[in-house]
JSON list of C-alpha atoms in Angstrom, two decimals:
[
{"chain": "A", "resi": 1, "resn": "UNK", "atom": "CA", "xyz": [127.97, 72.15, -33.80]},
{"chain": "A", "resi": 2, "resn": "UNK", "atom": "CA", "xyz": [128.94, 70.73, -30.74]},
{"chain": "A", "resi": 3, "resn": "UNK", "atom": "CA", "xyz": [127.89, 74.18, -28.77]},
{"chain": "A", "resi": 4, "resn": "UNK", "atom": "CA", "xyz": [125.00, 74.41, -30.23]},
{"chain": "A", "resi": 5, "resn": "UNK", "atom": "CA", "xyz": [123.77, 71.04, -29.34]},
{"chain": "A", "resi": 6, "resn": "UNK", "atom": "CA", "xyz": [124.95, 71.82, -25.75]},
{"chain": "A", "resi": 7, "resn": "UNK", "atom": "CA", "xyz": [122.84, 75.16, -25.82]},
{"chain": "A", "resi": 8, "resn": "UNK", "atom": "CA", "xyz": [120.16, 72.81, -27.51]},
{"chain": "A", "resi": 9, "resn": "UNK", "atom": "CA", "xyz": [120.34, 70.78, -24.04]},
{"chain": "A", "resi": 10, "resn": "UNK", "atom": "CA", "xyz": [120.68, 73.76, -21.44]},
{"chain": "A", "resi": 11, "resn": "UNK", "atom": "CA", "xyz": [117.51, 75.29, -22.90]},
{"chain": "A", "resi": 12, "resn": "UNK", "atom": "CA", "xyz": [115.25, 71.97, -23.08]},
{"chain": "A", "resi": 13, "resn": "UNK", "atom": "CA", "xyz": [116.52, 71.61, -19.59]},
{"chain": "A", "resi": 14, "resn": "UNK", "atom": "CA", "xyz": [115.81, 74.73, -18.45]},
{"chain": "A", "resi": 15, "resn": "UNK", "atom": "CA", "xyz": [112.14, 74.50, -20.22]},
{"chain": "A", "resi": 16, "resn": "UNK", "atom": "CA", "xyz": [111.13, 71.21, -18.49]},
{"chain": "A", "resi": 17, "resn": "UNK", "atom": "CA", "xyz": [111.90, 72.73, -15.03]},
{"chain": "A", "resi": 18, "resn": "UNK", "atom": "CA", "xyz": [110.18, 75.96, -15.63]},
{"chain": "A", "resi": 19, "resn": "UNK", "atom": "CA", "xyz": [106.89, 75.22, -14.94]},
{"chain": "A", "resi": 20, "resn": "UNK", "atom": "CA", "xyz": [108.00, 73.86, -10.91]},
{"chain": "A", "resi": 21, "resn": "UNK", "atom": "CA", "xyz": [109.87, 76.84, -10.59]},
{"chain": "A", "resi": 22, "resn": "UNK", "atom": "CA", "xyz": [106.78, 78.42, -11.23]},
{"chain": "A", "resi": 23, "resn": "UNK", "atom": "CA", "xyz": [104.79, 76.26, -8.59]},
{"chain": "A", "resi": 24, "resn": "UNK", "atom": "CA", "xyz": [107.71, 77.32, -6.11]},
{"chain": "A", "resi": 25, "resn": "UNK", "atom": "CA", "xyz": [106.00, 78.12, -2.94]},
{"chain": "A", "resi": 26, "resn": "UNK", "atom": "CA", "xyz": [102.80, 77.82, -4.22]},
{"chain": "A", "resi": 27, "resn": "UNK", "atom": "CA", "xyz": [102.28, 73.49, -3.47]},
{"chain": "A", "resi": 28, "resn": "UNK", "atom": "CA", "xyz": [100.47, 72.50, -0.31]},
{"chain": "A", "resi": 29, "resn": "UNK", "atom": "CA", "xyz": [103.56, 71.65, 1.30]},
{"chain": "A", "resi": 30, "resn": "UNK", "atom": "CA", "xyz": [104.44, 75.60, 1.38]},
{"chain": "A", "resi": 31, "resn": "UNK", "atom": "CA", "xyz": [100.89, 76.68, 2.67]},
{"chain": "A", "resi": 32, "resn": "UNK", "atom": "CA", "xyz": [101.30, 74.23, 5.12]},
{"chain": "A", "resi": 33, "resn": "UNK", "atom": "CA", "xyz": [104.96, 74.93, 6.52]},
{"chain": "A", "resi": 34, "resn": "UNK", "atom": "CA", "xyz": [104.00, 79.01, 6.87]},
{"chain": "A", "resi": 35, "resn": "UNK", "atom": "CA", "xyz": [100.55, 78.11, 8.56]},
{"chain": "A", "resi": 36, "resn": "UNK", "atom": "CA", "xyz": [101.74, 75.40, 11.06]},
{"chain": "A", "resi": 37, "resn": "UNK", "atom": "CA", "xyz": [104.93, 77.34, 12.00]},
{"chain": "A", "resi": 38, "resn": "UNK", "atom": "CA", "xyz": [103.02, 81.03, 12.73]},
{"chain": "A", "resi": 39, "resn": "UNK", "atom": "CA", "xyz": [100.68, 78.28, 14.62]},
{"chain": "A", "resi": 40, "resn": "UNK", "atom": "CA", "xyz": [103.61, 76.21, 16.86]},
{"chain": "A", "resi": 41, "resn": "UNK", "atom": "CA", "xyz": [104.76, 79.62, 17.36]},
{"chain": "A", "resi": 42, "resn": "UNK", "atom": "CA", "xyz": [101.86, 80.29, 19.57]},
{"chain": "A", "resi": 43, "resn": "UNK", "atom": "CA", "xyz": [101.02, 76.95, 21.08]},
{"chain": "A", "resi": 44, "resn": "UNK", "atom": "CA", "xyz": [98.31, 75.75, 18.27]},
{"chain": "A", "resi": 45, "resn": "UNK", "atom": "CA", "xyz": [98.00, 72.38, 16.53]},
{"chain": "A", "resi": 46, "resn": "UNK", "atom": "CA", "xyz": [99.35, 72.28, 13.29]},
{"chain": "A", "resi": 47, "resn": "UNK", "atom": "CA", "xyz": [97.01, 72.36, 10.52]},
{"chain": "A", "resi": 48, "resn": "UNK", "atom": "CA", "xyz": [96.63, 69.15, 7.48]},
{"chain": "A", "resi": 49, "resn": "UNK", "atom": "CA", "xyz": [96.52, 69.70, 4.17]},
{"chain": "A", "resi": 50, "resn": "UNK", "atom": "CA", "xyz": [92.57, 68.41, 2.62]},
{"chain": "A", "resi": 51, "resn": "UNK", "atom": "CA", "xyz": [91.79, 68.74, -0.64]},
{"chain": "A", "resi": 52, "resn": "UNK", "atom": "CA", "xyz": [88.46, 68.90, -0.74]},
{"chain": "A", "resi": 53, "resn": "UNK", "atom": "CA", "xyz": [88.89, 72.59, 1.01]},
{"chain": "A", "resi": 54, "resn": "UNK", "atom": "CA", "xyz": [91.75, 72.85, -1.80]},
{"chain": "A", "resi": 55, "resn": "UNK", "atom": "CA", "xyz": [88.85, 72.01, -4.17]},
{"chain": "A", "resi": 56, "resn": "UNK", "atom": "CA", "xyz": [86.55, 74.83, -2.83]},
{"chain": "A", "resi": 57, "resn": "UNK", "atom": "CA", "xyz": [89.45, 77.34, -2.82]},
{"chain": "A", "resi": 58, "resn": "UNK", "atom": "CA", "xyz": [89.74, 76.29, -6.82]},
{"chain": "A", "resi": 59, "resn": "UNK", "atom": "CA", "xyz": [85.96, 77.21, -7.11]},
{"chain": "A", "resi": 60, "resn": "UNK", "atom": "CA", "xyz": [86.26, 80.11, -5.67]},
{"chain": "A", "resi": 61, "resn": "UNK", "atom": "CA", "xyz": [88.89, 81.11, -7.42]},
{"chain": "A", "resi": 62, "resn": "UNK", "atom": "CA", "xyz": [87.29, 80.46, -10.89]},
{"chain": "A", "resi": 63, "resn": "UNK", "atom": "CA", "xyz": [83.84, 82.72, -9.89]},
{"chain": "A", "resi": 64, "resn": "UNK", "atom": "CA", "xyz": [86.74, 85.49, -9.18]},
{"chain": "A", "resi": 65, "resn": "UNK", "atom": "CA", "xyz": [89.24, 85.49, -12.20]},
{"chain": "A", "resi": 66, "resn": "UNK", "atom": "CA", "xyz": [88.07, 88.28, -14.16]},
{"chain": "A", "resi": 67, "resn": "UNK", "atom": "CA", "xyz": [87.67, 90.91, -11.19]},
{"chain": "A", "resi": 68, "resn": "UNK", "atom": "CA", "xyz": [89.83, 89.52, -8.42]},
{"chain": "A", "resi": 69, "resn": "UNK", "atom": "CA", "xyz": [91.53, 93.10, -7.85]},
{"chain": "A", "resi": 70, "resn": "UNK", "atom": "CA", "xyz": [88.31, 93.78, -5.60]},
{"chain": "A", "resi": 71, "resn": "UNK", "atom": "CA", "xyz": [87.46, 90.41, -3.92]},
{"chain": "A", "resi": 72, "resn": "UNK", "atom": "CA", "xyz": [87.26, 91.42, 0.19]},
{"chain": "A", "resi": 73, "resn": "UNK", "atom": "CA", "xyz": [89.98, 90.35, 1.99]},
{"chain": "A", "resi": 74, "resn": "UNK", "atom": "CA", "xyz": [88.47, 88.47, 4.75]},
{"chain": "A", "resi": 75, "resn": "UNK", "atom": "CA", "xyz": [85.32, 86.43, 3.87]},
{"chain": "A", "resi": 76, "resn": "UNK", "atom": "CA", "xyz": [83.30, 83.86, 5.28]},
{"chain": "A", "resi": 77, "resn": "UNK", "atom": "CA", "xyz": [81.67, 81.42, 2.90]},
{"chain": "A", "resi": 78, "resn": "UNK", "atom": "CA", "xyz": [78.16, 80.64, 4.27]},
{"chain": "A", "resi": 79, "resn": "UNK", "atom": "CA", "xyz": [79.24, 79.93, 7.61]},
{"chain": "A", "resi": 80, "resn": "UNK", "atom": "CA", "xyz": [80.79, 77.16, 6.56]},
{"chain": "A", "resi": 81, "resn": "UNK", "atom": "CA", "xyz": [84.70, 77.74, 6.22]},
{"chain": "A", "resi": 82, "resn": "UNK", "atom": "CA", "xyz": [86.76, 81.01, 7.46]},
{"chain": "A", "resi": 83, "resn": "UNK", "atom": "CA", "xyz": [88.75, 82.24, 4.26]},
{"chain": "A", "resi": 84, "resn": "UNK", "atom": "CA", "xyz": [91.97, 84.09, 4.07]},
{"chain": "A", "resi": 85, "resn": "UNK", "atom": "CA", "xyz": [92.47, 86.51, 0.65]},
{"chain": "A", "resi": 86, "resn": "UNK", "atom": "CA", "xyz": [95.07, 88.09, -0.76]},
{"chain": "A", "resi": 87, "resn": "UNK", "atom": "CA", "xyz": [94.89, 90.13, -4.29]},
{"chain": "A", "resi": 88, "resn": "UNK", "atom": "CA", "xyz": [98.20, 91.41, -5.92]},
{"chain": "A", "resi": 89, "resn": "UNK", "atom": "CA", "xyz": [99.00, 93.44, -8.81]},
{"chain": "A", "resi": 90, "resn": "UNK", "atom": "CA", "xyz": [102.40, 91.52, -10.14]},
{"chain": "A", "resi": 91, "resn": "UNK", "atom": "CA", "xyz": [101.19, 88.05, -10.74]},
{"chain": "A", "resi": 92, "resn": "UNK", "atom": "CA", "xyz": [104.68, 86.44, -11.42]},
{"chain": "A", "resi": 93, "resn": "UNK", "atom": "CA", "xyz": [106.22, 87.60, -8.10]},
{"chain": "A", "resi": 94, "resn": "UNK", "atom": "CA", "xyz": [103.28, 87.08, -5.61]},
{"chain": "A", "resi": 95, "resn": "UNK", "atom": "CA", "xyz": [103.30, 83.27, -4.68]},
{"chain": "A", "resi": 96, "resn": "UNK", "atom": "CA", "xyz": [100.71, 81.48, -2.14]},
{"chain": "A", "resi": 97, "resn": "UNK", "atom": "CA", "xyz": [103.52, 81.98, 0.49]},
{"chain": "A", "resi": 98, "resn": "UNK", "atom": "CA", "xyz": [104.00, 85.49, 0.25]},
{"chain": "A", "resi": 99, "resn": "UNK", "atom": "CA", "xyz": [100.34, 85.76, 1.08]},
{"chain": "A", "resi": 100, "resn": "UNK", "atom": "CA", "xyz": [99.95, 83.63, 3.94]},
{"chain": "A", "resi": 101, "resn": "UNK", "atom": "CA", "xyz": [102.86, 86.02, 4.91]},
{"chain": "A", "resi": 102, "resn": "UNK", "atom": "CA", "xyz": [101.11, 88.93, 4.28]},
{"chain": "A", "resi": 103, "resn": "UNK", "atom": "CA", "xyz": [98.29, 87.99, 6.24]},
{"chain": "A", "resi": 104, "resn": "UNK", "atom": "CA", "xyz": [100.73, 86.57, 9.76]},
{"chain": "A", "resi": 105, "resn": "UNK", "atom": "CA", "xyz": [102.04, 90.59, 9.23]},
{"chain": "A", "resi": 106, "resn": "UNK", "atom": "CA", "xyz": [98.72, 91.65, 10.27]},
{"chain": "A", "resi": 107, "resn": "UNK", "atom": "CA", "xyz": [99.78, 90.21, 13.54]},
{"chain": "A", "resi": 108, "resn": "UNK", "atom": "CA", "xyz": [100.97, 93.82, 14.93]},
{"chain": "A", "resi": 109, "resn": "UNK", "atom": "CA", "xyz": [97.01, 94.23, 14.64]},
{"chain": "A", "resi": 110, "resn": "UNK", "atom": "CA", "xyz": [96.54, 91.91, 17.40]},
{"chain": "A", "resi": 111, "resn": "UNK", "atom": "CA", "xyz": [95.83, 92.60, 20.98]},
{"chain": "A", "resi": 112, "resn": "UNK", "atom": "CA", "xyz": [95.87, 89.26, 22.80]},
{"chain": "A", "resi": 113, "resn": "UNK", "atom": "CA", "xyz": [94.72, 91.00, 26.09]},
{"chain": "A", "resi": 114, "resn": "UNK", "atom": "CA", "xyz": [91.93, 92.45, 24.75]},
{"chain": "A", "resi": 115, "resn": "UNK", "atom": "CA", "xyz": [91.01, 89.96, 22.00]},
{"chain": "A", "resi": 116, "resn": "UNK", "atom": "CA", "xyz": [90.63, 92.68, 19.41]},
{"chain": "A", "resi": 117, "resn": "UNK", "atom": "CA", "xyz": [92.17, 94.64, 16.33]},
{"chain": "A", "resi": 118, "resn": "UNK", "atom": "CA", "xyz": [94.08, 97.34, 17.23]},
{"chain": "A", "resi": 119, "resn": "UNK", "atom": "CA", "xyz": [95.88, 100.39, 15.40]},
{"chain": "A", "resi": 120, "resn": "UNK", "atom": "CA", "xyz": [94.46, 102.03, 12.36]},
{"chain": "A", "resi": 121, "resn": "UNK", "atom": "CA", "xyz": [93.12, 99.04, 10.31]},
{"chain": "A", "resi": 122, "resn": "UNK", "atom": "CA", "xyz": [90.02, 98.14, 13.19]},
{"chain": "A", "resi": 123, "resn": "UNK", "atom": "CA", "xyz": [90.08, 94.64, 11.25]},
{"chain": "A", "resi": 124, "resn": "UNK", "atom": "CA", "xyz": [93.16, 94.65, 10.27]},
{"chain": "A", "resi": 125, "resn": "UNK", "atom": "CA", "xyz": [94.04, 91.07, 12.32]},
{"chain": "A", "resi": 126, "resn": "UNK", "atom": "CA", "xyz": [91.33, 88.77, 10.94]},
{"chain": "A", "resi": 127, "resn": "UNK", "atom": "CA", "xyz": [93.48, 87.08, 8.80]},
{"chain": "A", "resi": 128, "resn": "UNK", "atom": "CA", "xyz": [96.19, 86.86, 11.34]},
{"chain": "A", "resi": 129, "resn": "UNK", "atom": "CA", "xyz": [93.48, 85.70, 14.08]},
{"chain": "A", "resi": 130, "resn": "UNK", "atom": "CA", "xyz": [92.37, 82.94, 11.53]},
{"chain": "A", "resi": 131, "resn": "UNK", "atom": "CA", "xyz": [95.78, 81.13, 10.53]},
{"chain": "A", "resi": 132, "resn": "UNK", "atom": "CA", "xyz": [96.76, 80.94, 14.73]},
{"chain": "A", "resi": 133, "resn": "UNK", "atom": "CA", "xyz": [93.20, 80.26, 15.69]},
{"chain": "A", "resi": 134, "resn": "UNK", "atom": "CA", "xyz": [92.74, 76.50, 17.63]},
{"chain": "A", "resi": 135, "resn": "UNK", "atom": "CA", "xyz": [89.61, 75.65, 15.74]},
{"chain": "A", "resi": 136, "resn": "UNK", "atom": "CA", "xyz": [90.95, 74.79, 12.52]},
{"chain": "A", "resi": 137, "resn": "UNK", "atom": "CA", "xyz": [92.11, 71.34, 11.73]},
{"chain": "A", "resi": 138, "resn": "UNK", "atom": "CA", "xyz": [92.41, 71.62, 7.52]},
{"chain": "A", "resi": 139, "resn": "UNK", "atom": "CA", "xyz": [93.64, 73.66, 5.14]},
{"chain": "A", "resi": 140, "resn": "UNK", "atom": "CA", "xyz": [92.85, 73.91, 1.68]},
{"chain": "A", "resi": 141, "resn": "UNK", "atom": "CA", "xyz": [94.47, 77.11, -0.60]},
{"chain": "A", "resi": 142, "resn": "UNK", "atom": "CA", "xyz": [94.74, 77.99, -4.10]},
{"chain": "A", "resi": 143, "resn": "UNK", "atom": "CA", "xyz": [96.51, 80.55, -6.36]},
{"chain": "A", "resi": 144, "resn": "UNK", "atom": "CA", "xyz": [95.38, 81.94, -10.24]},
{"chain": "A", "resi": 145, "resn": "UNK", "atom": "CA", "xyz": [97.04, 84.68, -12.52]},
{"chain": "A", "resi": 146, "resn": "UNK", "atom": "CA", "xyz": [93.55, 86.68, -12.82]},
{"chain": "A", "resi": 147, "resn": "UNK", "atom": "CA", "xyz": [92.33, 88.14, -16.01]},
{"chain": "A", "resi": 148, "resn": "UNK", "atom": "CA", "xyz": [92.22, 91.60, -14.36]},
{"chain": "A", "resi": 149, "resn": "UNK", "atom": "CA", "xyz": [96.63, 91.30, -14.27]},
{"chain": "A", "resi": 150, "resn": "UNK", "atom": "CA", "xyz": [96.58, 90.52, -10.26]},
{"chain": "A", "resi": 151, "resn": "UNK", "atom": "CA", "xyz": [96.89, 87.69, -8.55]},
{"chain": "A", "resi": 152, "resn": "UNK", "atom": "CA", "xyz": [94.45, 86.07, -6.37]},
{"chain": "A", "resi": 153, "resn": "UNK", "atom": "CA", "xyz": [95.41, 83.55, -3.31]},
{"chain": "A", "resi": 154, "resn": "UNK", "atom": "CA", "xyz": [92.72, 81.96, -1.09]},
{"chain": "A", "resi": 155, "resn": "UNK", "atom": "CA", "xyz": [92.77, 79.69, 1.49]},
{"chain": "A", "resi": 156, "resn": "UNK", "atom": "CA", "xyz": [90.01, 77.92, 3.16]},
{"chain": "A", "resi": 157, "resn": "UNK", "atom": "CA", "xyz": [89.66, 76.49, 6.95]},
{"chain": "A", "resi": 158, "resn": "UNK", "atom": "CA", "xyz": [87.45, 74.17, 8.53]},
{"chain": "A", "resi": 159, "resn": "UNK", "atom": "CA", "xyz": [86.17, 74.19, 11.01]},
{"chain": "A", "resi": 160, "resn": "UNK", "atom": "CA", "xyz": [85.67, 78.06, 10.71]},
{"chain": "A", "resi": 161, "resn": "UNK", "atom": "CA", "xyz": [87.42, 80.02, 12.99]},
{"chain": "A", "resi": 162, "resn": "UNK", "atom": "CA", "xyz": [85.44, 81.86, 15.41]},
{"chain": "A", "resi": 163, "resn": "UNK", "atom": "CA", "xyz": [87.77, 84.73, 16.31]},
{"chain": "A", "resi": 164, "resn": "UNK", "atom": "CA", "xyz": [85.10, 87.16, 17.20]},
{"chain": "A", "resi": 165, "resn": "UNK", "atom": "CA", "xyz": [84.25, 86.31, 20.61]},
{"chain": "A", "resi": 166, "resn": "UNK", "atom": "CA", "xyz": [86.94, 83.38, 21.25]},
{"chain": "A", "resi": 167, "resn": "UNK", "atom": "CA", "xyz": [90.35, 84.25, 21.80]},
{"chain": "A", "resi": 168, "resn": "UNK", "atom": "CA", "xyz": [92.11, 82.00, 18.84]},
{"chain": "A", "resi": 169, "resn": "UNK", "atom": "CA", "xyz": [94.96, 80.32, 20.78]}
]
């Protein structure tokens, strides 16, 4: 009886810390930490956390759960924020960090001499461009399980990036 009731307790423990285990790398704590060190990295103010921009990442989100498989990767929202996205296929293993690290991979895309995209993918260092790019103060992102099986991560910046013409750091 005794073992069981110690299983008992294991299990409800285990339960009850399940669901932040879940949220692990996912809070705005972990957007924040990847953003702000690719940026220090290259000489760029970190980035703060607003969650109004969290907000319109949440709103985007919900217009884009049933088909998020085939949301563009690189958006711009009417001018008025520059967006990051990242769509995976195995929704319990891709957290909001993992995509803010897929995007800083896009990197090798970049060609600080001449400002551009390089390599196969000709815009293949947007979302790179975006997270090191000195315009941004705030950063708002959000993550769903879509009803497609992928998962969708977004993250919002304002002010927009402008990382055609402007070199971003």
């Amino acid at each position: 009886m005794r073992r069981l009731l110690q299983m008992l307790l294991m299990l409800t423990s285990f339960i009850s810390i399940l669901p932040s285990c879940l949220l692990a790398q996912n809070s705005p704590q972990d957007y924040l930490k990847i953003h702000n060190a690719a940026r220090e990295a290259v000489g760029v103010k970190p980035l703060m956390w607003n969650s109004t921009l969290e907000l319109e990442a949440n709103i985007f989100l919900s217009k884009h759960i049933i088909d998020c498989m085939k949301v563009k990767e690189n958006i711009v929202i009417d001018n008025e924020y520059s967006v990051n996205v990242a769509a995976n296929w195995w929704p319990e293993y891709f957290t909001g960090a993992d995509a803010v690290a897929l995007w800083l991979s896009r990197k090798r895309y970049y060609d600080y001499e001449s400002n551009s995209c390089v390599g196969n993918d000709p815009f293949g260092c947007f979302a790179y461009s975006q997270i090191v790019s000195k315009v941004p103060t705030y950063l708002g992102c959000a993550r769903a399980n879509c009803q497609d099986g992928g998962t969708l991560v977004v993250c919002f910046y304002d002010p927009p990036a402008k990382v055609l013409r402007q070199r971003p750091y």
